[in-house]
Structures are given as C-alpha cells and as structure tokens.
PDB file of C-alpha atoms in Angstrom:
ATOM      1  CA  MET P   1      14.583 -32.618  -5.989  1.00  0.00           C
ATOM      2  CA  ARG P   2      11.781 -30.072  -5.905  1.00  0.00           C
ATOM      3  CA  SER P   3       8.201 -31.078  -5.577  1.00  0.00           C
ATOM      4  CA  GLU P   4       5.794 -29.643  -8.118  1.00  0.00           C
ATOM      5  CA  SER P   5       3.794 -27.776  -5.478  1.00  0.00           C
ATOM      6  CA  SER P   6       6.850 -25.784  -4.323  1.00  0.00           C
ATOM      7  CA  SER P   7       7.675 -25.025  -7.959  1.00  0.00           C
ATOM      8  CA  TYR P   8       4.186 -23.667  -8.486  1.00  0.00           C
ATOM      9  CA  SER P   9       4.343 -21.564  -5.328  1.00  0.00           C
ATOM     10  CA  PHE P  10       7.696 -20.109  -6.444  1.00  0.00           C
ATOM     11  CA  HIS P  11       6.164 -19.099  -9.784  1.00  0.00           C
ATOM     12  CA  ASP P  12       3.060 -17.709  -8.055  1.00  0.00           C
ATOM     13  CA  ARG P  13       5.253 -15.636  -5.728  1.00  0.00           C
ATOM     14  CA  ALA P  14       7.323 -14.331  -8.658  1.00  0.00           C
ATOM     15  CA  LEU P  15       4.143 -13.405 -10.539  1.00  0.00           C
ATOM     16  CA  THR P  16       2.737 -11.646  -7.463  1.00  0.00           C
ATOM     17  CA  GLN P  17       5.965  -9.674  -6.986  1.00  0.00           C
ATOM     18  CA  THR P  18       5.923  -8.630 -10.640  1.00  0.00           C
ATOM     19  CA  LEU P  19       2.270  -7.565 -10.396  1.00  0.00           C
ATOM     20  CA  HIS P  20       2.894  -5.575  -7.207  1.00  0.00           C
ATOM     21  CA  GLY P  21       5.963  -3.911  -8.733  1.00  0.00           C
ATOM     22  CA  THR P  22       3.964  -2.878 -11.800  1.00  0.00           C
ATOM     23  CA  LEU P  23       1.071  -1.568  -9.678  1.00  0.00           C
ATOM     24  CA  LEU P  24       3.421   0.459  -7.486  1.00  0.00           C
ATOM     25  CA  ARG P  25       5.261   1.921 -10.462  1.00  0.00           C
ATOM     26  CA  TYR P  26       1.952   2.870 -12.112  1.00  0.00           C
ATOM     27  CA  PHE P  27       0.692   4.343  -8.817  1.00  0.00           C
ATOM     28  CA  CYS P  28       3.795   6.524  -8.353  1.00  0.00           C
ATOM     29  CA  GLU P  29       3.934   7.625 -11.999  1.00  0.00           C
ATOM     30  CA  ALA P  30       0.365   8.935 -11.705  1.00  0.00           C
ATOM     31  CA  PHE P  31       1.661  11.781  -9.511  1.00  0.00           C
ATOM     32  CA  ASP P  32       4.092  14.453 -10.594  1.00  0.00           C
ATOM     33  CA  GLY P  33       5.500  17.453  -8.784  1.00  0.00           C
ATOM     34  CA  PRO P  34       6.023  17.372  -5.021  1.00  0.00           C
ATOM     35  CA  ILE P  35       3.671  14.423  -4.412  1.00  0.00           C
ATOM     36  CA  GLY P  36       5.566  12.308  -6.936  1.00  0.00           C
ATOM     37  CA  GLN P  37       8.864  13.346  -5.345  1.00  0.00           C
ATOM     38  CA  HIS P  38       7.632  12.335  -1.890  1.00  0.00           C
ATOM     39  CA  LEU P  39       6.345   8.990  -3.188  1.00  0.00           C
ATOM     40  CA  ALA P  40       9.646   8.294  -4.966  1.00  0.00           C
ATOM     41  CA  GLU P  41      11.349   8.252  -1.565  1.00  0.00           C
ATOM     42  CA  CYS P  42       8.790   5.952   0.084  1.00  0.00           C
ATOM     43  CA  GLN P  43       8.653   2.204   0.487  1.00  0.00           C
ATOM     44  CA  PHE P  44       5.464   0.262  -0.165  1.00  0.00           C
ATOM     45  CA  GLY P  45       3.813  -2.940   0.913  1.00  0.00           C
ATOM     46  CA  PHE P  46       0.600  -4.908   1.138  1.00  0.00           C
ATOM     47  CA  ALA P  47      -0.668  -6.735   4.221  1.00  0.00           C
ATOM     48  CA  PRO P  48      -3.949  -7.470   5.957  1.00  0.00           C
ATOM     49  CA  SER P  49      -5.120  -5.148   8.722  1.00  0.00           C
ATOM     50  CA  PRO P  50      -5.784  -6.640  12.173  1.00  0.00           C
ATOM     51  CA  LEU P  51      -9.363  -7.190  10.941  1.00  0.00           C
ATOM     52  CA  GLY P  52      -8.149  -8.922   7.779  1.00  0.00           C
ATOM     53  CA  GLU P  53      -8.831  -6.034   5.391  1.00  0.00           C
ATOM     54  CA  PRO P  54      -6.366  -5.780   2.482  1.00  0.00           C
ATOM     55  CA  THR P  55      -4.187  -2.753   3.241  1.00  0.00           C
ATOM     56  CA  PHE P  56      -1.763  -0.786   1.052  1.00  0.00           C
ATOM     57  CA  PHE P  57       1.133   0.620   3.094  1.00  0.00           C
ATOM     58  CA  ILE P  58       3.111   3.711   2.122  1.00  0.00           C
ATOM     59  CA  VAL P  59       6.128   3.967   4.436  1.00  0.00           C
ATOM     60  CA  ALA P  60       7.604   7.462   4.377  1.00  0.00           C
ATOM     61  CA  GLY P  61      10.936   8.620   5.720  1.00  0.00           C
ATOM     62  CA  SER P  62       9.572  11.021   8.325  1.00  0.00           C
ATOM     63  CA  HIS P  63       6.496  12.225  10.153  1.00  0.00           C
ATOM     64  CA  ASP P  64       6.629  15.426   8.065  1.00  0.00           C
ATOM     65  CA  ASP P  65       6.338  13.306   4.902  1.00  0.00           C
ATOM     66  CA  ILE P  66       3.242  11.612   6.346  1.00  0.00           C
ATOM     67  CA  GLU P  67       1.728  15.019   7.096  1.00  0.00           C
ATOM     68  CA  TYR P  68       2.421  16.220   3.546  1.00  0.00           C
ATOM     69  CA  LEU P  69       0.933  13.088   1.968  1.00  0.00           C
ATOM     70  CA  SER P  70      -2.065  13.297   4.352  1.00  0.00           C
ATOM     71  CA  ARG P  71      -2.881  16.758   3.008  1.00  0.00           C
ATOM     72  CA  ASN P  72      -3.111  15.155  -0.451  1.00  0.00           C
ATOM     73  CA  ILE P  73      -4.899  11.997   0.669  1.00  0.00           C
ATOM     74  CA  ASP P  74      -7.907  12.313  -1.659  1.00  0.00           C
ATOM     75  CA  GLY P  75      -5.742  11.869  -4.759  1.00  0.00           C
ATOM     76  CA  LEU P  76      -3.866   8.941  -3.198  1.00  0.00           C
ATOM     77  CA  LEU P  77      -7.118   7.216  -2.196  1.00  0.00           C
ATOM     78  CA  ASP P  78      -8.719   7.789  -5.604  1.00  0.00           C
ATOM     79  CA  LYS P  79      -5.711   6.326  -7.438  1.00  0.00           C
ATOM     80  CA  ALA P  80      -5.539   3.342  -5.054  1.00  0.00           C
ATOM     81  CA  ALA P  81      -9.267   2.694  -5.604  1.00  0.00           C
ATOM     82  CA  ASP P  82      -8.813   3.001  -9.363  1.00  0.00           C
ATOM     83  CA  ILE P  83      -5.907   0.595  -9.851  1.00  0.00           C
ATOM     84  CA  MET P  84      -6.127  -1.672  -6.785  1.00  0.00           C
ATOM     85  CA  PRO P  85      -9.660  -3.072  -6.540  1.00  0.00           C
ATOM     86  CA  GLY P  86     -10.165  -4.889  -3.281  1.00  0.00           C
ATOM     87  CA  ILE P  87      -7.748  -2.749  -1.257  1.00  0.00           C
ATOM     88  CA  ARG P  88      -9.830  -1.493   1.681  1.00  0.00           C
ATOM     89  CA  LYS P  89      -7.319   0.604   3.620  1.00  0.00           C
ATOM     90  CA  LEU P  90      -4.366   2.862   2.846  1.00  0.00           C
ATOM     91  CA  ALA P  91      -1.854   3.328   5.655  1.00  0.00           C
ATOM     92  CA  LEU P  92       0.619   6.225   5.651  1.00  0.00           C
ATOM     93  CA  CYS P  93       3.417   5.199   8.005  1.00  0.00           C
ATOM     94  CA  CYS P  94       6.942   6.014   9.082  1.00  0.00           C
ATOM     95  CA  GLN P  95       9.405   4.358  11.377  1.00  0.00           C
ATOM     96  CA  PRO P  96      10.283   6.510  14.376  1.00  0.00           C
ATOM     97  CA  ALA P  97      13.607   8.304  13.835  1.00  0.00           C
ATOM     98  CA  ASN P  98      15.047   7.152  17.162  1.00  0.00           C
ATOM     99  CA  PRO P  99      12.931   4.214  18.292  1.00  0.00           C
ATOM    100  CA  GLN P 100      13.213   3.227  21.916  1.00  0.00           C
ATOM    101  CA  PRO P 101      14.355  -0.357  22.488  1.00  0.00           C
ATOM    102  CA  ARG P 102      11.244  -2.522  22.560  1.00  0.00           C
ATOM    103  CA  SER P 103      10.397  -6.155  22.387  1.00  0.00           C
ATOM    104  CA  ASN P 104       8.827  -5.496  18.957  1.00  0.00           C
ATOM    105  CA  PRO P 105      11.249  -3.382  16.880  1.00  0.00           C
ATOM    106  CA  GLY P 106       8.939  -3.353  13.848  1.00  0.00           C
ATOM    107  CA  ILE P 107       6.622  -0.674  15.211  1.00  0.00           C
ATOM    108  CA  LEU P 108       5.461   2.000  12.762  1.00  0.00           C
ATOM    109  CA  CYS P 109       3.502   5.180  13.402  1.00  0.00           C
ATOM    110  CA  GLY P 110       1.072   6.712  10.973  1.00  0.00           C
ATOM    111  CA  ARG P 111      -2.483   7.151   9.769  1.00  0.00           C
ATOM    112  CA  VAL P 112      -4.959   4.731   8.221  1.00  0.00           C
ATOM    113  CA  PHE P 113      -7.593   5.782   5.676  1.00  0.00           C
ATOM    114  CA  SER P 114     -10.502   3.893   4.110  1.00  0.00           C
ATOM    115  CA  VAL P 115     -10.224   3.451   0.348  1.00  0.00           C
ATOM    116  CA  PRO P 116     -13.493   4.184  -1.490  1.00  0.00           C
ATOM    117  CA  GLN P 117     -14.790   1.156  -3.325  1.00  0.00           C
ATOM    118  CA  ILE P 118     -15.598   1.691  -6.981  1.00  0.00           C
ATOM    119  CA  PRO P 119     -18.359  -0.630  -8.210  1.00  0.00           C
ATOM    120  CA  LEU P 120     -17.341  -2.689 -11.215  1.00  0.00           C
ATOM    121  CA  GLU P 121     -19.458  -2.474 -14.359  1.00  0.00           C
ATOM    122  CA  GLY P 122     -22.247  -5.026 -14.228  1.00  0.00           C
ATOM    123  CA  ASP P 123     -21.700  -5.574 -10.491  1.00  0.00           C
ATOM    124  CA  ASP P 124     -25.123  -5.420  -8.854  1.00  0.00           C
ATOM    125  CA  SER P 125     -23.818  -6.320  -5.388  1.00  0.00           C
ATOM    126  CA  GLU P 126     -23.618  -3.732  -2.651  1.00  0.00           C
ATOM    127  CA  ASN P 127     -19.997  -4.497  -1.622  1.00  0.00           C
ATOM    128  CA  VAL P 128     -18.682  -1.587   0.399  1.00  0.00           C
TER     129      VAL P 128
END
C-alpha cells in the first residue's frame, strides 16, 4: 500500500518532467537553421552548480558542437533568460569521445555562462 506522501511526490515528479519537457521543446523550437539542427542532437538537463545555482545543461555530441553553440551563445542565453526565470547558469558540455578510465566516469567537459536575469514586471528587488 502506498502512503499519500509518496503518491504526491510521484505526481510532483511527473508534473516537473512534463514542465521540463515543454520548456525544452519550446527552447529548441525557438531556433531554426543550423542552431536548431545542433540543438536537436543535444541532450538537456537541470541541476545545481557546485555553488547551488540553478543550471541548465546542454550536452552536445562533440567538442566541435560546443564551439559552434558557443559562437551563438547570446541567443541561447537570451532565450534561456526569457523562458526559464531563475536559471542562473547555462553549461555547454560534451562527454569526451574516448574517456580514460577514471573513478568518476560521469565527467563532462565544456563551458559555463551566466544567464542574464530579466526583472519581472512590478519586481522592485535588485535580484541579480
């Protein structure tokens, strides 16, 4: 028999996954041409940075993909700021093609960018 609290957490998790899926679809659909094609081949995720800042991860297939997306970072940051309030960092990452055996196989390489914070209407606070 399930307890009510686990039932609620299951529904909360399902709602969060649906919200993230919708955000990611909207984010990717905002870009057409080569940027959209690169994003279509990426994986995405959300996690806190080591300092606890909410971070949006774009995991590309190669270092070349990271370089391409980095050259177009302003558009990526602006769209993240527009549709993901509260996200403080955007990380462009890739897994090494031939990672060396390590004790931590989940190592990624990439670049981290600060997402500009757009003040909400009627928000008099100086949150940056």
